[in-house]
Structures are given as structure tokens and as C-alpha cells.
Short mmCIF file of C-alpha atoms in Angstrom, two decimals:
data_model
loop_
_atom_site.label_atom_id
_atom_site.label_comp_id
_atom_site.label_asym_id
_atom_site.label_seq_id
_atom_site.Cartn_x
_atom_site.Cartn_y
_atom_site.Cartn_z
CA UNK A 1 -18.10 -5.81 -0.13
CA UNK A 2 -14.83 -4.81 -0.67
CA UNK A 3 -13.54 -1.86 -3.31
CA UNK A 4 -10.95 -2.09 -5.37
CA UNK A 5 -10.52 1.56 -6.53
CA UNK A 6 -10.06 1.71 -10.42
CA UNK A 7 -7.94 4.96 -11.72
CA UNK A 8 -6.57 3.10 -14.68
CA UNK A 9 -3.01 2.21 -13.05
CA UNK A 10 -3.56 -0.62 -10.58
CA UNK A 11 -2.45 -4.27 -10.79
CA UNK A 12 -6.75 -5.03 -10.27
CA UNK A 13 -7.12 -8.53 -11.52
CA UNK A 14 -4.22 -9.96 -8.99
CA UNK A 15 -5.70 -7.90 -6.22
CA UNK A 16 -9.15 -8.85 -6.82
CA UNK A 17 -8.49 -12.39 -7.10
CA UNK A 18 -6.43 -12.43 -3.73
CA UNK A 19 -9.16 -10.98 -2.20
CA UNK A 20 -11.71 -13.24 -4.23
CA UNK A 21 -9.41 -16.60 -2.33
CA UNK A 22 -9.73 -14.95 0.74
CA UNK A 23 -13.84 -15.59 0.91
CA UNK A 24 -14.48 -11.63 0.24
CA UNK A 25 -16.89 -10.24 -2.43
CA UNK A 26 -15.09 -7.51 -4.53
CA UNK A 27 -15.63 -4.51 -6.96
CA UNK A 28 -13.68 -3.11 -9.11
CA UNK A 29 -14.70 0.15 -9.42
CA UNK A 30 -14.21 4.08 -10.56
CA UNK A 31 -17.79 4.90 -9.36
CA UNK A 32 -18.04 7.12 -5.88
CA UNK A 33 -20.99 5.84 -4.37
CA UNK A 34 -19.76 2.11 -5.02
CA UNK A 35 -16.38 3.05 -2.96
CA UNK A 36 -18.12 4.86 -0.47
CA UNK A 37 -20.80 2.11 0.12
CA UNK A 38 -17.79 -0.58 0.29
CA UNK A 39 -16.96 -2.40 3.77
CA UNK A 40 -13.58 -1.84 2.91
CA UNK A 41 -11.70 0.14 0.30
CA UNK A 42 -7.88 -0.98 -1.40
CA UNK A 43 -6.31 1.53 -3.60
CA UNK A 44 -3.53 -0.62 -5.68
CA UNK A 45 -0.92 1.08 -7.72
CA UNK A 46 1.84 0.04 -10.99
CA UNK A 47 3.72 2.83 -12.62
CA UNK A 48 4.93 6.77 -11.54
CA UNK A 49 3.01 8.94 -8.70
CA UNK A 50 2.89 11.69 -10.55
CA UNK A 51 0.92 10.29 -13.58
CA UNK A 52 -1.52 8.34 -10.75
CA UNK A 53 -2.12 11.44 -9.23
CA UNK A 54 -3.01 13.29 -12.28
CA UNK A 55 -5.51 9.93 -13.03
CA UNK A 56 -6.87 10.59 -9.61
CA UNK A 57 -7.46 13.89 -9.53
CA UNK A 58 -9.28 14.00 -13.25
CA UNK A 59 -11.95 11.39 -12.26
CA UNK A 60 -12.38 13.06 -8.65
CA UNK A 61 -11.22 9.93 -7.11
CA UNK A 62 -8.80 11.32 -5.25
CA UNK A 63 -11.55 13.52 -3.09
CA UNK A 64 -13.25 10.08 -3.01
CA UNK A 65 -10.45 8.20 -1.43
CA UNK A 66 -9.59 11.29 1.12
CA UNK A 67 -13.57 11.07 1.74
CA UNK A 68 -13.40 7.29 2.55
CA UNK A 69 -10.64 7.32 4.77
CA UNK A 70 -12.42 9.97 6.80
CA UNK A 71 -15.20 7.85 6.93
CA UNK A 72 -13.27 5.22 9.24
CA UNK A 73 -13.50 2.88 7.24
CA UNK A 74 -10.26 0.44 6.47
CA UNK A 75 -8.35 1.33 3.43
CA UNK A 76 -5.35 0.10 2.22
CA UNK A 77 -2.68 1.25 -0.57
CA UNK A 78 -0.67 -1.37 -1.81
CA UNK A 79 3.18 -0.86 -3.84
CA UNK A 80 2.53 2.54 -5.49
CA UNK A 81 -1.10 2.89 -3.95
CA UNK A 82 0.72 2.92 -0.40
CA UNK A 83 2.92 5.84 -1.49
CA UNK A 84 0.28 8.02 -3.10
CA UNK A 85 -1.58 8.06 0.56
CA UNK A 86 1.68 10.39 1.88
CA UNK A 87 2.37 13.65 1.25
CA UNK A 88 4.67 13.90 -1.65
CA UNK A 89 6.65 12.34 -4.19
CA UNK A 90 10.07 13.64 -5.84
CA UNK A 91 9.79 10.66 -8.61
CA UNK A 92 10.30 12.55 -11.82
CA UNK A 93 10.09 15.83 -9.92
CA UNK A 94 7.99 16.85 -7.40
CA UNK A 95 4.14 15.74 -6.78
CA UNK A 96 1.44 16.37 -3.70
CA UNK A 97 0.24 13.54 -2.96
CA UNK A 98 -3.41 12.40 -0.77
CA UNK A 99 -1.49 13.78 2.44
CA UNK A 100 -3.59 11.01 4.57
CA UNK A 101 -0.57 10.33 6.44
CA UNK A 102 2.73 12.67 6.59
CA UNK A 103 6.13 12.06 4.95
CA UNK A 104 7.64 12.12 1.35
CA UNK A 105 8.66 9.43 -1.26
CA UNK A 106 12.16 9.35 -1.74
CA UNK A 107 14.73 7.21 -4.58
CA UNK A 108 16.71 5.06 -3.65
CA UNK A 109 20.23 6.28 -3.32
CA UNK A 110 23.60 4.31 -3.13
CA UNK A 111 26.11 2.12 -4.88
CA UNK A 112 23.50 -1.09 -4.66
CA UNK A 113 20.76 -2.31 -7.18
CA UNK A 114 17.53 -0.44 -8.05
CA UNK A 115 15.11 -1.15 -8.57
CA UNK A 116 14.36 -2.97 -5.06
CA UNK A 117 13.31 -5.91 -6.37
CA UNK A 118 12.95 -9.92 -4.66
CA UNK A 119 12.09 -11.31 -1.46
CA UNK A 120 13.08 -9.79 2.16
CA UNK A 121 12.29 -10.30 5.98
CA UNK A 122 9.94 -8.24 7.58
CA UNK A 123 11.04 -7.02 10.73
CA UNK A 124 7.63 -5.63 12.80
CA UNK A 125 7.56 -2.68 14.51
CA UNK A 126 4.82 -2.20 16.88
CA UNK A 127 2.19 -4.18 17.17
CA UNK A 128 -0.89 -3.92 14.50
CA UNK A 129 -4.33 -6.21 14.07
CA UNK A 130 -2.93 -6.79 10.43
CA UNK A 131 -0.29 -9.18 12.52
CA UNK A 132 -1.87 -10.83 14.93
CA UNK A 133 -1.18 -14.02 15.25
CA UNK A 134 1.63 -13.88 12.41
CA UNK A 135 5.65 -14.35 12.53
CA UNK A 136 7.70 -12.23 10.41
CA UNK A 137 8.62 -13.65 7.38
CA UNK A 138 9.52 -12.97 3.66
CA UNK A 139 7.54 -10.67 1.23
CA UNK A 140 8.12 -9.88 -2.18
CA UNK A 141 8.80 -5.84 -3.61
CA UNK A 142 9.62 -3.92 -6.75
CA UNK A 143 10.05 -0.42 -6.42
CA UNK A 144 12.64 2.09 -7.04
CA UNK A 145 10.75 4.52 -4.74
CA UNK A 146 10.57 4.23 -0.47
CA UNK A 147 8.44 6.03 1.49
CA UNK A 148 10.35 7.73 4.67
CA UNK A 149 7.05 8.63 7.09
CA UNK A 150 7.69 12.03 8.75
CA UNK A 151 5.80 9.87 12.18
CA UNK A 152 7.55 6.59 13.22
CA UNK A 153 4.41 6.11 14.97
CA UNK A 154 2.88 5.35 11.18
CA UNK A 155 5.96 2.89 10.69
CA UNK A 156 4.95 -0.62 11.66
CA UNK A 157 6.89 -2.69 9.42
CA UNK A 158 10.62 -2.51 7.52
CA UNK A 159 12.93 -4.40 5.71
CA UNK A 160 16.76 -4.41 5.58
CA UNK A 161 17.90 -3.16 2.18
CA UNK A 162 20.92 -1.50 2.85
CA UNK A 163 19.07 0.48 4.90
CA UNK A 164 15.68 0.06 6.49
CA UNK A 165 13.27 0.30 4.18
CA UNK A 166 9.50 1.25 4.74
CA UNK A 167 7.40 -1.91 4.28
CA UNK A 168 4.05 -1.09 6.12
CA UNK A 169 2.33 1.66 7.42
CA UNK A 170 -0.69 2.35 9.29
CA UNK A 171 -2.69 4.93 11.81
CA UNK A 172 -6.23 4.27 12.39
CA UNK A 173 -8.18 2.78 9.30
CA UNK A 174 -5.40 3.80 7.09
CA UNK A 175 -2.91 0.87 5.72
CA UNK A 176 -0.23 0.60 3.66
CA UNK A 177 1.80 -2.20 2.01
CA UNK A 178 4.92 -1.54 -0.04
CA UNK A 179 5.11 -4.90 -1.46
CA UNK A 180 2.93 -7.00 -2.88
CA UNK A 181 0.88 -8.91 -0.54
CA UNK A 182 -1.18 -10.54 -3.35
CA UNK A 183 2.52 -11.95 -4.55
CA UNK A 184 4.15 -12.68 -1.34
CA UNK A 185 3.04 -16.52 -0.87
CA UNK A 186 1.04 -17.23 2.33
CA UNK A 187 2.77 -14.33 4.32
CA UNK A 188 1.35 -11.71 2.08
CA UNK A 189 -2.28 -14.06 2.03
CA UNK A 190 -2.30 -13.95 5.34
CA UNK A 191 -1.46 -9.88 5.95
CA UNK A 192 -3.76 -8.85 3.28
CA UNK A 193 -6.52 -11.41 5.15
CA UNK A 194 -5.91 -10.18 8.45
CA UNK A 195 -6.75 -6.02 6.87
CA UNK A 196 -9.92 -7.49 5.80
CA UNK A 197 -10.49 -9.01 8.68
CA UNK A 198 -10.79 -5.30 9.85
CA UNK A 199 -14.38 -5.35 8.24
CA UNK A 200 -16.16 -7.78 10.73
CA UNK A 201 -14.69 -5.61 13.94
#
């Protein structure tokens, strides 16, 4: 069973539907012992950090999340989810975030568009089980936010946006995608398939 954490701010009927294609059970859920119980855990994200913090600190689901990443358990935080699992956030002033990996959330700066939005080339890192067996290829973001990770061991994926731009992260059990794997055609399927996958190791 797979968790789809629910503090009122997630994009949960795409996600669960991706996951739904890929031959998982899901949950959509707010309820601790439902996450904790879960095979694996995604914590999705639309909208500012600091107001998803606040949502995850009044239902206690941000003690639940740090508690199921210590578990060892896979987890991954996709678009905003990914950035609330660092350390801070300067969107709209400052904001702690879950600290479950170091590094801070920075704006964009620069005489180019933001919002980050369309379709760019992954360029891998190091090598990760989420891309075994893959080719880099094109995913699809939105975001006027990117995450610069204090550890470039963490760093397994950019893109080029006139500069490179955190795309996915990962130490241990803990994942992150800034894009949105559930809207990034087969690519996306595919990377989001191959973190579940995680669950039968």
C-alpha cells in the first residue's frame, strides 16, 4: 500500500491515479497510523512552503512524515512536497522546513522567465535505483522556487535553466522530484514506477 499524505495542499487525485496505472494500491490519507503502516509514503505539494508547513505542523503530520522517513521506508516529495523535505524556505520570508535533507529553497533570480515553467532535459548525476534502466529525457516543471542542496551528494538529477536547476534528490529512502512525474509523459511514469519499485526490495 502506498500513502499519499493528505495536508490539504497536494495535487492527490493526479498522484493517486499515476500510482493507481502503475499496478499500486493507494491511500489518500491524513491519518498517522495509515502513513506509518504504508509500504511506501509520497508527500505531494501545490502552493507556498510556508502555508504547507503551517498545514503540517497543525495536524502533526509533519512529526509523522519525519517519523516515516526514519523508519526506512521510501518516501518521496514531489514539486513543492520535494522542497518542504529541506531545511528552509525564503518564499514569502523565511520558513523551517522538515530538515530531512540539508539546504535552502531559493527564487529564482535573473533577467529570464519565472515562473519555471515547460518541458526540460534531465541531465543525471550519479547513479540512483529510481534510473535504472532509463535514458535521460524531458520532464515537465512549474515552480518559481529551486532547491540548492547544501550536499551534492543529495543532487542526482538537474536541468539547464539558465543555470542548473535542482530536479531530483535523494539519500537513502528519501526522494525528491521537482517536477511533476505524474505529468511528464512516460519519462515521469517510468521514474515515479521505478521509486515504487523501491517497495518489493
Amino acid at each position: 500500500m502506498i500513502a499519499i499524505i493528505d495536508y490539504g495542499m497536494g495535487n492527490l487525485h493526479s498522484v493517486s491515479k499515476a500510482v493507481e496505472r502503475l499496478g499500486y494500491e493507494c491511500i489518500v490519507t491524513s491519518d498517522a497510523s495509515e502513513i506509518l503502516a504504508a509500504d511506501a509514503a509520497i508527500l505531494p505539494g501545490v502552493g507556498a512552503f510556508g502555508d504547507a508547513m503551517d498545514n503540517l505542523r497543525s495536524t502533526g503530520l509533519d512529526a509523522v512524515t519525519k517519523q516515516y522517513a526514519a523508519s526506512g521506508k521510501p518516501i518521496l516529495g514531489i514539486c513543492l512536497g520535494m522542497q518542504l523535505l529541506f531545511s528552509e524556505s525564503e518564499e514569502y520570508g523565511m520558513h523551517t522546513g522538515l530538515d530531512l535533507l540539508p539546504g535552502s529553497v531559493v527564487r529564482f533570480q535573473g533577467d529570464y522567465k519565472v515562473p519555471h515553467m515547460g518541458w526540460n532535459k534531465l541531465s543525471f548525476r550519479q547513479s540512483s535505483p529510481l534510473f535504472e534502466g532509463l535514458e535521460e529525457g524531458h520532464v515537465y516543471f512549474v515552480h518559481s522556487y529551486h532547491v540548492k542542496p547544501k550536499l551534492a551528494s543529495d543532487l542526482l538529477a538537474t536541468v539547464d535553466y539558465f543555470q542548473p536547476v535542482t530536479a531530483i534528490v535523494g539519500r537513502g529512502n528519501v526522494f525528491g522530484m521537482q517536477f511533476h512525474p505524474e505529468k511528464s509523459g512516460e519519462l515521469g511514469m517510468k521514474l515515479l514506477e521505478g521509486f515504487l519499485g523501491l517497495t518489493k526490495r
